[in-house]
XYZ file of C-alpha atoms in Angstrom:
556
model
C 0.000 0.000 0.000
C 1.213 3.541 -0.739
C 2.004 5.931 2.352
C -0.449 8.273 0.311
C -3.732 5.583 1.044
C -2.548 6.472 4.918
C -2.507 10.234 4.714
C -6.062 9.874 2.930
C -7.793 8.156 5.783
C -9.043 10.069 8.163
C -9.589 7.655 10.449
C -6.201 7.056 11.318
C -5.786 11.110 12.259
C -1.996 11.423 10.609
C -0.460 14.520 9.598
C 1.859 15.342 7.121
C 4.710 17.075 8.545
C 7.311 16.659 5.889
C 8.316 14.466 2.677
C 5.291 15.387 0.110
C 7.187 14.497 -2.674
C 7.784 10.786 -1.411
C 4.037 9.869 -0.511
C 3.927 7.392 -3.317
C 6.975 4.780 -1.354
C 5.188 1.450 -0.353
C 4.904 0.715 2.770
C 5.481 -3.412 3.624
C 4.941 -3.331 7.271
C 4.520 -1.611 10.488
C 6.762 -1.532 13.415
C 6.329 0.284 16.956
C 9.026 1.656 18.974
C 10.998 3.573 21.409
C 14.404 2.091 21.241
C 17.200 4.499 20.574
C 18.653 1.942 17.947
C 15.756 -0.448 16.372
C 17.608 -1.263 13.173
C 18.378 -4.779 14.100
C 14.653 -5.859 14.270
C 13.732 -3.495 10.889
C 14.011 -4.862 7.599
C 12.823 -2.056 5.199
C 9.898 -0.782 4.070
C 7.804 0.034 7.445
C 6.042 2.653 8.852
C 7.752 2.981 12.013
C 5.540 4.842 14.903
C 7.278 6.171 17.907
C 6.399 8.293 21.261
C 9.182 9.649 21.696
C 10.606 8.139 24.362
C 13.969 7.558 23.341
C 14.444 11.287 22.897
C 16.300 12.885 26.086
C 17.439 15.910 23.825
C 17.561 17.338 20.315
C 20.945 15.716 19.541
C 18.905 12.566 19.846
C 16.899 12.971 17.098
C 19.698 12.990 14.353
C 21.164 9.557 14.678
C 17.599 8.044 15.418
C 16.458 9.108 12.211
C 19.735 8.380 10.434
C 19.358 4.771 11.466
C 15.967 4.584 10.178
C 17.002 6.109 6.590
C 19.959 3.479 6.094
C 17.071 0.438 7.184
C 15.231 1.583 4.395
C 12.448 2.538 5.878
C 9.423 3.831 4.523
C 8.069 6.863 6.741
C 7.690 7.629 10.750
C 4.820 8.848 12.729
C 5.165 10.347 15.352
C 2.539 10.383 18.551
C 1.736 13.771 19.872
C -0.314 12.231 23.258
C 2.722 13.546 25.276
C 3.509 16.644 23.327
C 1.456 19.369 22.104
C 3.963 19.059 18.795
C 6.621 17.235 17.280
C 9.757 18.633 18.003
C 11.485 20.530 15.315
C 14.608 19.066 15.632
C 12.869 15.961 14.754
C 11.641 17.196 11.598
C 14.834 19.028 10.423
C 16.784 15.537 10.624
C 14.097 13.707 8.963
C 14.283 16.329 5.878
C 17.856 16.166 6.036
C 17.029 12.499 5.626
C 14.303 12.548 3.060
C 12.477 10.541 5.280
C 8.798 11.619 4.980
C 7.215 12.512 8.887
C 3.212 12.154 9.731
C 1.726 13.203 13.424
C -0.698 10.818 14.799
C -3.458 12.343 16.343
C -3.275 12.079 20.335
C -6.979 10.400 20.007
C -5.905 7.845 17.935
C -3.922 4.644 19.628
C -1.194 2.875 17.765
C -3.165 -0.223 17.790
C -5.539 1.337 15.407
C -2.672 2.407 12.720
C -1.011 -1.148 13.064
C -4.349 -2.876 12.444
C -5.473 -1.125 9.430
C -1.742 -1.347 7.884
C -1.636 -5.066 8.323
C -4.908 -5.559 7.061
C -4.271 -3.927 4.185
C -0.380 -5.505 3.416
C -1.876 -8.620 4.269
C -4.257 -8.422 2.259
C -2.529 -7.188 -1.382
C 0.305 -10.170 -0.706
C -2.594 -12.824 -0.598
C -3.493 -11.330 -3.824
C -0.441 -10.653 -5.267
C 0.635 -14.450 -4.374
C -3.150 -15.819 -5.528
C -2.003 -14.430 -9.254
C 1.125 -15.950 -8.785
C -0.463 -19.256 -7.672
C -2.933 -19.212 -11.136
C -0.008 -19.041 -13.336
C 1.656 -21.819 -11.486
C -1.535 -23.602 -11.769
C -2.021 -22.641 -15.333
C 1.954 -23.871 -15.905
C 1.190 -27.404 -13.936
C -1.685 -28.076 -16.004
C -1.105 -31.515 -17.763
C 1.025 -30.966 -21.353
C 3.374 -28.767 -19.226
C 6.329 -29.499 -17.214
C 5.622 -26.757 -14.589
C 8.242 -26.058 -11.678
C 6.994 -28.246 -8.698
C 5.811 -27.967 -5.443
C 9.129 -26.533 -4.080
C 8.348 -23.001 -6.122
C 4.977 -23.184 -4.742
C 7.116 -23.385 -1.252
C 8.963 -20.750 -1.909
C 6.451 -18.672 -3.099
C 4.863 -19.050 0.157
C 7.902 -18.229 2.415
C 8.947 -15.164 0.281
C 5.514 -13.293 0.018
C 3.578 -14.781 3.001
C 5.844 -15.383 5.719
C 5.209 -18.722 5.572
C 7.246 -21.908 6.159
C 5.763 -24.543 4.409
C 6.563 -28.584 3.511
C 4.573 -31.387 1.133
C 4.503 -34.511 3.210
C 3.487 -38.126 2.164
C 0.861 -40.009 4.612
C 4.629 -41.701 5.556
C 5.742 -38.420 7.059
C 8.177 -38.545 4.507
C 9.135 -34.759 3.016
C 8.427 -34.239 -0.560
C 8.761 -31.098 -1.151
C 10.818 -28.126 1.118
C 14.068 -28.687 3.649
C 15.627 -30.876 0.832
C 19.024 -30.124 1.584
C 18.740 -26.237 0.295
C 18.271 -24.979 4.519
C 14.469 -25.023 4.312
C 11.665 -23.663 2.321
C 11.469 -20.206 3.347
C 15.090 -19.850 5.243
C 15.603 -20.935 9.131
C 15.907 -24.400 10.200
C 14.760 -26.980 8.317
C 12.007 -29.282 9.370
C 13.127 -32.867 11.287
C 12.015 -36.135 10.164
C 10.668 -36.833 13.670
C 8.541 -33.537 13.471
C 7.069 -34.632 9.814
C 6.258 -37.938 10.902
C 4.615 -36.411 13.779
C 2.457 -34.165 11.579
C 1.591 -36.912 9.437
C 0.397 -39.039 11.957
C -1.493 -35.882 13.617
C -3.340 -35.056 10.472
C -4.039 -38.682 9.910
C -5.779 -39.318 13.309
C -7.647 -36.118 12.819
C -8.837 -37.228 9.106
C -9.520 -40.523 10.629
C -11.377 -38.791 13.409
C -13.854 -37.247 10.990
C -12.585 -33.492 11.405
C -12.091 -31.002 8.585
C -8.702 -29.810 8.054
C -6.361 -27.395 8.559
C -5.305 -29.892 11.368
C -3.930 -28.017 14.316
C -1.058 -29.681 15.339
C 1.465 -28.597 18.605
C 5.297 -29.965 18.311
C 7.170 -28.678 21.395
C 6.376 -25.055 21.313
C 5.619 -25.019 17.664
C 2.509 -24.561 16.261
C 1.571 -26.115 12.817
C -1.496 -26.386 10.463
C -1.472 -29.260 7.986
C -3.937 -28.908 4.720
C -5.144 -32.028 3.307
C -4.086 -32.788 -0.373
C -6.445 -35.197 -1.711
C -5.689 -37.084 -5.263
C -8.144 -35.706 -7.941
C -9.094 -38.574 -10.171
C -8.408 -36.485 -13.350
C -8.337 -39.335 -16.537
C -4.876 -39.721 -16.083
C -4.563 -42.938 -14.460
C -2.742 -41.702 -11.721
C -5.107 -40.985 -8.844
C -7.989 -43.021 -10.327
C -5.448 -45.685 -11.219
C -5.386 -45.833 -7.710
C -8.839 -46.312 -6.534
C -9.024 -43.882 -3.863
C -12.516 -42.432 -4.174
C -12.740 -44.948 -1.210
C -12.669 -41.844 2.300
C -10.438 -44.817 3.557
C -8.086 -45.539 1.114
C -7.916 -41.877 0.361
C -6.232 -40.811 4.298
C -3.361 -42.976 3.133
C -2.670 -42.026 -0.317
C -2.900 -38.612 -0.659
C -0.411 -35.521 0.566
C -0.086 -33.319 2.630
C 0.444 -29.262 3.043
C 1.813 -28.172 6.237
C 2.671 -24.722 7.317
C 4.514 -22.976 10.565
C 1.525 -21.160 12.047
C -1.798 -20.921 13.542
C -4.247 -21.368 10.515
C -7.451 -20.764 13.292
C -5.947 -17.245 13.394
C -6.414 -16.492 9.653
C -9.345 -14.465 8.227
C -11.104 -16.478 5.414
C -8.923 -15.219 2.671
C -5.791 -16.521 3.513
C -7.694 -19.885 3.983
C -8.883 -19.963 0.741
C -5.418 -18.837 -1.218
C -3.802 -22.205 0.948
C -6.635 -24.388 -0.468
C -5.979 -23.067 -3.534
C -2.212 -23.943 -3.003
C -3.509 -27.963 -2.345
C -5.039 -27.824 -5.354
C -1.855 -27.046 -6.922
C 0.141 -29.556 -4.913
C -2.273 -32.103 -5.696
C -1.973 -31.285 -9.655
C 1.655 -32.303 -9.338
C 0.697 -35.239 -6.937
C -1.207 -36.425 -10.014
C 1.391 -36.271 -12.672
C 3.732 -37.926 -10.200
C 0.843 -40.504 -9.972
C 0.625 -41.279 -13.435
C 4.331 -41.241 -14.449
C 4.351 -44.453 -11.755
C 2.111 -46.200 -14.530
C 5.042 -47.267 -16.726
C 6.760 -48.853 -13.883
C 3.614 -50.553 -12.682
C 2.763 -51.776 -16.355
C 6.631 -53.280 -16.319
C 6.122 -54.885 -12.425
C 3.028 -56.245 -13.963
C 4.155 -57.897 -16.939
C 7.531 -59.428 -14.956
C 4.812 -60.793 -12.180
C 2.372 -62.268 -15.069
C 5.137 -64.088 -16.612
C 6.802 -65.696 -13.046
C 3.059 -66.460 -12.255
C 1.869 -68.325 -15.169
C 5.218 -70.413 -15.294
C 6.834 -68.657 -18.308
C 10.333 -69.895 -19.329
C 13.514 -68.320 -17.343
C 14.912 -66.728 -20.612
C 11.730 -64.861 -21.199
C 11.340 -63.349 -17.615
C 15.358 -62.806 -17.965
C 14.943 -60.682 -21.077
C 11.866 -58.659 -19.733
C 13.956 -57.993 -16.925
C 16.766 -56.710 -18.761
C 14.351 -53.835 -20.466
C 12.872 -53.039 -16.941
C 16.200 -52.419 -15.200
C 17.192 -49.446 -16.534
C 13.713 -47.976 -16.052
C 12.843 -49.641 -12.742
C 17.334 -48.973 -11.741
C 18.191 -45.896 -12.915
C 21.842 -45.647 -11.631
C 22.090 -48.963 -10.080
C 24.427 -50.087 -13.028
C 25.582 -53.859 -13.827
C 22.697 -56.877 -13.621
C 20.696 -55.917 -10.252
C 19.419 -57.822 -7.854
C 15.596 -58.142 -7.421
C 13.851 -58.120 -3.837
C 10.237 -58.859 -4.174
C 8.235 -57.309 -1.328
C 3.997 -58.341 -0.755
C 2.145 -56.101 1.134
C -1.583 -55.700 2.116
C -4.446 -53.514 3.243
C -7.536 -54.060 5.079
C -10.203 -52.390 6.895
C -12.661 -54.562 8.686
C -11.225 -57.627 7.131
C -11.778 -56.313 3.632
C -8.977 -56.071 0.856
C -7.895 -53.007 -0.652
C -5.566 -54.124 -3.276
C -5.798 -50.121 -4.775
C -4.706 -48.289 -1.610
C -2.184 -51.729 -0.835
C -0.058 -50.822 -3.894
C -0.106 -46.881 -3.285
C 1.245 -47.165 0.255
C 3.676 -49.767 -0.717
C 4.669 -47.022 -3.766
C 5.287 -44.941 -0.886
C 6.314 -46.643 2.024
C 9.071 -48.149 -0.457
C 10.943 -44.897 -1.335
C 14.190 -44.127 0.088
C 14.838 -41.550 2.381
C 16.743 -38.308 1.227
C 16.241 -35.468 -0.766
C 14.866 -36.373 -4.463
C 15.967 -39.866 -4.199
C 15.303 -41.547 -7.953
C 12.072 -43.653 -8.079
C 13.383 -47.246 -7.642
C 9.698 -48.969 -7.183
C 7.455 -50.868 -9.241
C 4.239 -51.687 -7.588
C 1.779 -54.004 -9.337
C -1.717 -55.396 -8.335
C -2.274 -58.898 -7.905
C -5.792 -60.297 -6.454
C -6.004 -59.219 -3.354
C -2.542 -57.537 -2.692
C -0.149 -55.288 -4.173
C 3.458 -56.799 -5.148
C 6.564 -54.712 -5.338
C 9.801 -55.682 -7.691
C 12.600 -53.672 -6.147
C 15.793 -53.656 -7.820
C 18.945 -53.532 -5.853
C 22.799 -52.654 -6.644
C 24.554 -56.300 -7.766
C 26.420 -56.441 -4.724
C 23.872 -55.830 -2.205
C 22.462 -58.829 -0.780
C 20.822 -57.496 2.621
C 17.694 -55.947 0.634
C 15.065 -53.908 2.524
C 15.184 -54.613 6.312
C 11.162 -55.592 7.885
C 11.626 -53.638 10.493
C 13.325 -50.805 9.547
C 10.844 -50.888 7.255
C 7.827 -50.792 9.952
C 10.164 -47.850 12.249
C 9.863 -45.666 9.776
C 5.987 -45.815 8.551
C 4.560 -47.359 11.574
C 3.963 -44.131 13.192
C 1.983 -41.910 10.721
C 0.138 -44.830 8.655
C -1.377 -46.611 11.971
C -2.368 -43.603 13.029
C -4.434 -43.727 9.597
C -5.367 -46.996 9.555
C -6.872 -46.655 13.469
C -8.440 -50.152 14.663
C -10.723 -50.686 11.212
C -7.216 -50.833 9.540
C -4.163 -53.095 8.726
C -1.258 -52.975 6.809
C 0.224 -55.701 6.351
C 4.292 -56.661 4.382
C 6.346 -59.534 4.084
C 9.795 -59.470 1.842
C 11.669 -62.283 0.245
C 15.665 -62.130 0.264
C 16.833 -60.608 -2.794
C 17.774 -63.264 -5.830
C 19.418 -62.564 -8.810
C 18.700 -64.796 -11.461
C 15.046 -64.855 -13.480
C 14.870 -68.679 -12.164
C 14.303 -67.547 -8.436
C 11.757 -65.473 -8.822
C 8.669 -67.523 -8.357
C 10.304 -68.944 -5.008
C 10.721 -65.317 -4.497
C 7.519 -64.663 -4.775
C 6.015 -67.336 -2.680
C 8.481 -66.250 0.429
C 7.036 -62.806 0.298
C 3.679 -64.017 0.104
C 4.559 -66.242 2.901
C 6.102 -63.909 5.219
C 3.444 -61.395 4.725
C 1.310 -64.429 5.829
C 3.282 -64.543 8.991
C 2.958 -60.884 9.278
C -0.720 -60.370 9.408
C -1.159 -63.421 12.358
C 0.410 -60.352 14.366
C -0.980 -58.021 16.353
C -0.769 -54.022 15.484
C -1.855 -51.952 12.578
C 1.459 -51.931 10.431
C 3.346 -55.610 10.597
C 5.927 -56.762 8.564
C 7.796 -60.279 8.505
C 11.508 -60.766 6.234
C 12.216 -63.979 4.693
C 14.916 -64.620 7.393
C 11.930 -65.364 9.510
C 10.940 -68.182 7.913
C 13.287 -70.357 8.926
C 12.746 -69.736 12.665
C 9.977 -71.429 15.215
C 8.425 -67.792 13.997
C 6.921 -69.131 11.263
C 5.096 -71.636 13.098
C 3.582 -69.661 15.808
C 0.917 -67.699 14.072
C -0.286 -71.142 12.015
C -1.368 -72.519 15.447
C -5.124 -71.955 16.142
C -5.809 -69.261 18.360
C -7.547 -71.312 21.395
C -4.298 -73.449 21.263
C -2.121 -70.575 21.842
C -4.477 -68.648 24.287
C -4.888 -72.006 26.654
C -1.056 -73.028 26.515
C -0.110 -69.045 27.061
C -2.951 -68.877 29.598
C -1.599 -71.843 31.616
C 2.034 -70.953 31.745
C 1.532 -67.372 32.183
C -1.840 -66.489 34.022
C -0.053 -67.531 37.650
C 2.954 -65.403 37.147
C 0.552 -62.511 36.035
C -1.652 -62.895 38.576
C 1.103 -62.931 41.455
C 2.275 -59.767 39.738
C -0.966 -57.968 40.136
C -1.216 -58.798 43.958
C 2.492 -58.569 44.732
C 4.113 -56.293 42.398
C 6.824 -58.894 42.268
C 7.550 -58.087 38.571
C 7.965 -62.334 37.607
C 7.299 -62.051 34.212
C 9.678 -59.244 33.412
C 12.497 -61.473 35.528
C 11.390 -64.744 33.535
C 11.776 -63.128 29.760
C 14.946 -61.576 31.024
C 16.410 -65.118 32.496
C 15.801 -66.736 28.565
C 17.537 -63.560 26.929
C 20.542 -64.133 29.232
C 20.242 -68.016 28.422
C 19.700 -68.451 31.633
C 22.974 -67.010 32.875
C 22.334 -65.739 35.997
C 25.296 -63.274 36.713
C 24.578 -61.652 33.040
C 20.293 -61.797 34.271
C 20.994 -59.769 37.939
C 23.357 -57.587 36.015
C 20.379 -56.229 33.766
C 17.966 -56.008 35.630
C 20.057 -54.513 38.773
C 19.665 -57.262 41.192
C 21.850 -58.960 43.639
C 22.210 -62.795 42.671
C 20.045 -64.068 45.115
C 16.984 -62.132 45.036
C 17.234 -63.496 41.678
C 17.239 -66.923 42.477
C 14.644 -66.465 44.645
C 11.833 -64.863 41.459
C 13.292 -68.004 39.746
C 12.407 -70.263 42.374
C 9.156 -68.758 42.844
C 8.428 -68.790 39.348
C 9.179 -72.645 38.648
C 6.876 -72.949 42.431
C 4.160 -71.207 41.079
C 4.125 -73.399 37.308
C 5.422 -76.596 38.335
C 8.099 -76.106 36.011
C 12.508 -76.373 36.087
C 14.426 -73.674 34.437
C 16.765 -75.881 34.518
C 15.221 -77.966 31.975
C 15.258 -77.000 27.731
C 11.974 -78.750 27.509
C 10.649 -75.978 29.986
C 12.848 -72.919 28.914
C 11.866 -73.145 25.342
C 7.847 -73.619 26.478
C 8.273 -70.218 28.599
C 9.979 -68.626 25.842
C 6.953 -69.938 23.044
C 4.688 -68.731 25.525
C 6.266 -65.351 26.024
C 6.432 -65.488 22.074
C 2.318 -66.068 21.484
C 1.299 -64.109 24.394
């Protein structure tokens, strides 16, 4: 807004006292203050209003003002409550200065100025950034390549102030604090913190509740915008099947911003809709572009499931690598990971291979797209290539750390996700047992309790892979009658038995390593043991009856 918009308001009772010629500088902000040196919290273009108060003399009034001209900044006013006029030195240094000079009437209060000022600045940046936001749009349309989310970021942190992040539902950032010192300057934004406001938003969405999500982290207040996947013909978001309220929590983004979105009058609510609706544009187009690796996961899948011949699925392979690889160089290997989702018991094969899309990238800044998801039945199967000499392959619970949080918040108690990974292979041969493993271990991983679950192949050959194939009143009655008198004696004693027992078997029954953990002298630990094996008729000193405690531990 122009300093001349101020003079012609009555309302705000400011006099001109000097610099006519300069009533058409803009004025960006507003600042009040009686320091004797405010530069350090001025950064140009503000109406600064003082009382006075740091003037003891006239040979005040020079370097005040001189400080204010080399800020930058755009006028001072100048309350007469405690003077029946501003003080002429005052005005001489500001002409000196060129620094125009306005009176505010003594029966109008600072407040009043400040308000209308950043009302009005407020209000010309929202529309200043909502034209900026329609060319984006306009640029991000579909037949253009458009700049991203990240100028959309910026955007935000240059004209509104405001620090601002795309997050998946995994809390992982997509767009701002990639390595360039955050979106709009300052510290960037942890991965604990985004996981946090994924999960937050989540449980709110989940919840029923509207966003923006008010979310508190420590003493930082955030707002998190829902970005919902438009199903737009492209095959991305529609591709997906996530019309479904349920599905849709887990597949689409997320928009969150550094401040108090309750606070905001109804336009600057709309313009951040309006900035999901850009985010989800690109959302989209990332969407789609997935479909060539999907088509290429499905055709690999088709071929290992309908028994075609290892030089075919070897050659279809050798196209996909360089798509499904980029970088990975030499013959990779291939890791084949099955996942699942449910609510109520229900498949969703369409949200299953989004989250698995997603759950399935690696962390770091603009990491190359290494994924391809296909649908098969019931579940969603991923073909993950790996560098030729890397024969760990995606860790299950590493896996579960990092999503666990945000997508079971999500999910809620209607919900499961469910994963199980082969080891990788490398020839076209082992794919089909590759297959089955996964399939297997993700078996293994929904018999387990908790929303997100996941079960590696090195699990199969363990007495874990037999526990969750034994019916369920089995392994209640044989928990129930090894455990229920050690819980019970618990309750009424506080004797902690159970905690003692589980720490006994991971010692192996050493007892100097056991009293060392759990900060016991010897024979107070002899004497839980003893009342343990009292109270179950059993001998720790037996591997028949160590290895049924540690099954029962195990199932219960």
């Amino acid at each position: 807004m122009r300093l001349r918009a101020l003079l012609d308001n009555d309302a705000l009772g400011l006099g001109l006292l000097g610099g006519e010629d300069e009533l058409d500088r803009t004025v960006r902000g507003v600042m009040t203050t009686d320091l004797r040196d405010p530069s350090r919290y001025l950064s140009g273009g503000e109406l600064v209003l003082t009382g006075l108060a740091w003037r003891r003399g006239p040979e005040d009034s020079e370097p005040f003002v001189r400080l204010l001209a080399t800020a930058q900044v755009t006028a001072l006013a100048v309350g007469d409550a405690e003077l029946d006029r501003v003080p002429e030195d005052v005005v001489a240094a500001c002409a000196r200065h060129r620094l125009p000079l306005f009176s505010v009437d003594a029966s109008v209060a600072f407040a009043t100025v400040t308000e209308h000022v950043v009302r009005q600045v407020s209000g010309e940046r929202a529309g200043d950034l909502a034209t900026v936001v329609e060319r984006h749009r306009r640029l991000m349309a579909p037949g253009h390549a458009g700049e991203g989310p990240d100028a959309v970021l910026g955007l935000l942190g240059s004209d509104l102030d405001l620090r601002a992040w795309v997050l998946s539902p995994t809390g992982r950032r997509i767009a701002g604090d990639l390595g360039d010192g955050g979106a709009a300057g300052g510290r960037a934004l942890g991965a604990d913190t985004a996981a946090r406001l994924a999960a937050g938003a989540l449980a709110a969405a989940r919840g029923g509740r509207r966003g923006p999500h008010r979310i508190e982290v420590g003493p930082t207040v955030y707002s998190v915008f829902e970005v919902a996947p438009a199903d737009d013909g492209t095959g991305g978001a529609g591709d997906a099947g996530v019309a479904d309220a349920q599905g849709s929590r887990l597949t689409g983004w997320l928009l969150a911003v550094e401040a108090d979105a309750g606070e905001w009058p109804p336009e600057r609510l709309d313009l951040l809709r309006g900035v999901t609706g850009l985010v989800a544009v690109e959302r989209d187009r990332r969407d789609a572009a997935r479909s060539v690796r999907r088509r290429m996961a499905r055709d690999v899948l088709t071929m290992v499931a309908e028994g075609a011949p290892a030089a075919e699925i070897a050659a279809r392979l050798r196209v996909a690598a360089p798509v499904l690889g980029p970088g990975l160089g030499g013959t990779p290997r291939w890791q084949l990971v099955v996942a699942a989702v449910e609510w109520d018991g229900a498949p969703d094969a369409a949200t299953a291979q989004t989250v698995l899309e997603e759950a399935l990238v690696e962390p770091g800044p603009r990491r190359p797209a290494r994924t391809a998801v296909a649908r098969t039945g019931d579940e969603a199967v991923a073909l993950l290539p790996l560098p030729p000499d890397e024969e760990a392959g995606v860790d299950a619970e590493a896996l579960v750390r990092r999503v666990a949080g945000p997508l079971g918040a999500g999910l809620g108690d209607d919900g499961r996700f469910t994963l199980g990974l082969s080891a990788p292979v490398q020839s076209a041969q082992a794919l089909r047992g590759a297959l089955e493993e996964a399939r297997h271990a993700r078996r293994v991983a929904a018999a387990r309790p908790g929303a997100v679950s996941a079960a590696g192949h090195r699990e199969l050959a363990s007495h874990v892979l037999l526990l969750p194939f034994v019916p369920e009143d089995v392994r209640r009655a044989f928990t129930a009658r090894l455990l229920d008198p050690l819980r019970a004696y618990d309750e009424r004693h506080r004797a902690e038995l159970v905690p003692t027992l589980k720490a006994f078997l991971d010692c192996d029954g050493s007892w100097t390593r056991c009293a060392g953990r759990l900060h016991l002298h010897v024979n107070t630990l002899r004497y839980r043991v003893g009342r343990i094996e009292q109270l179950t008729g059993r001998d720790l000193s037996r591997l028949e009856d160590k290895l049924d405690f540690f099954l029962a531990l195990r199932m219960g």
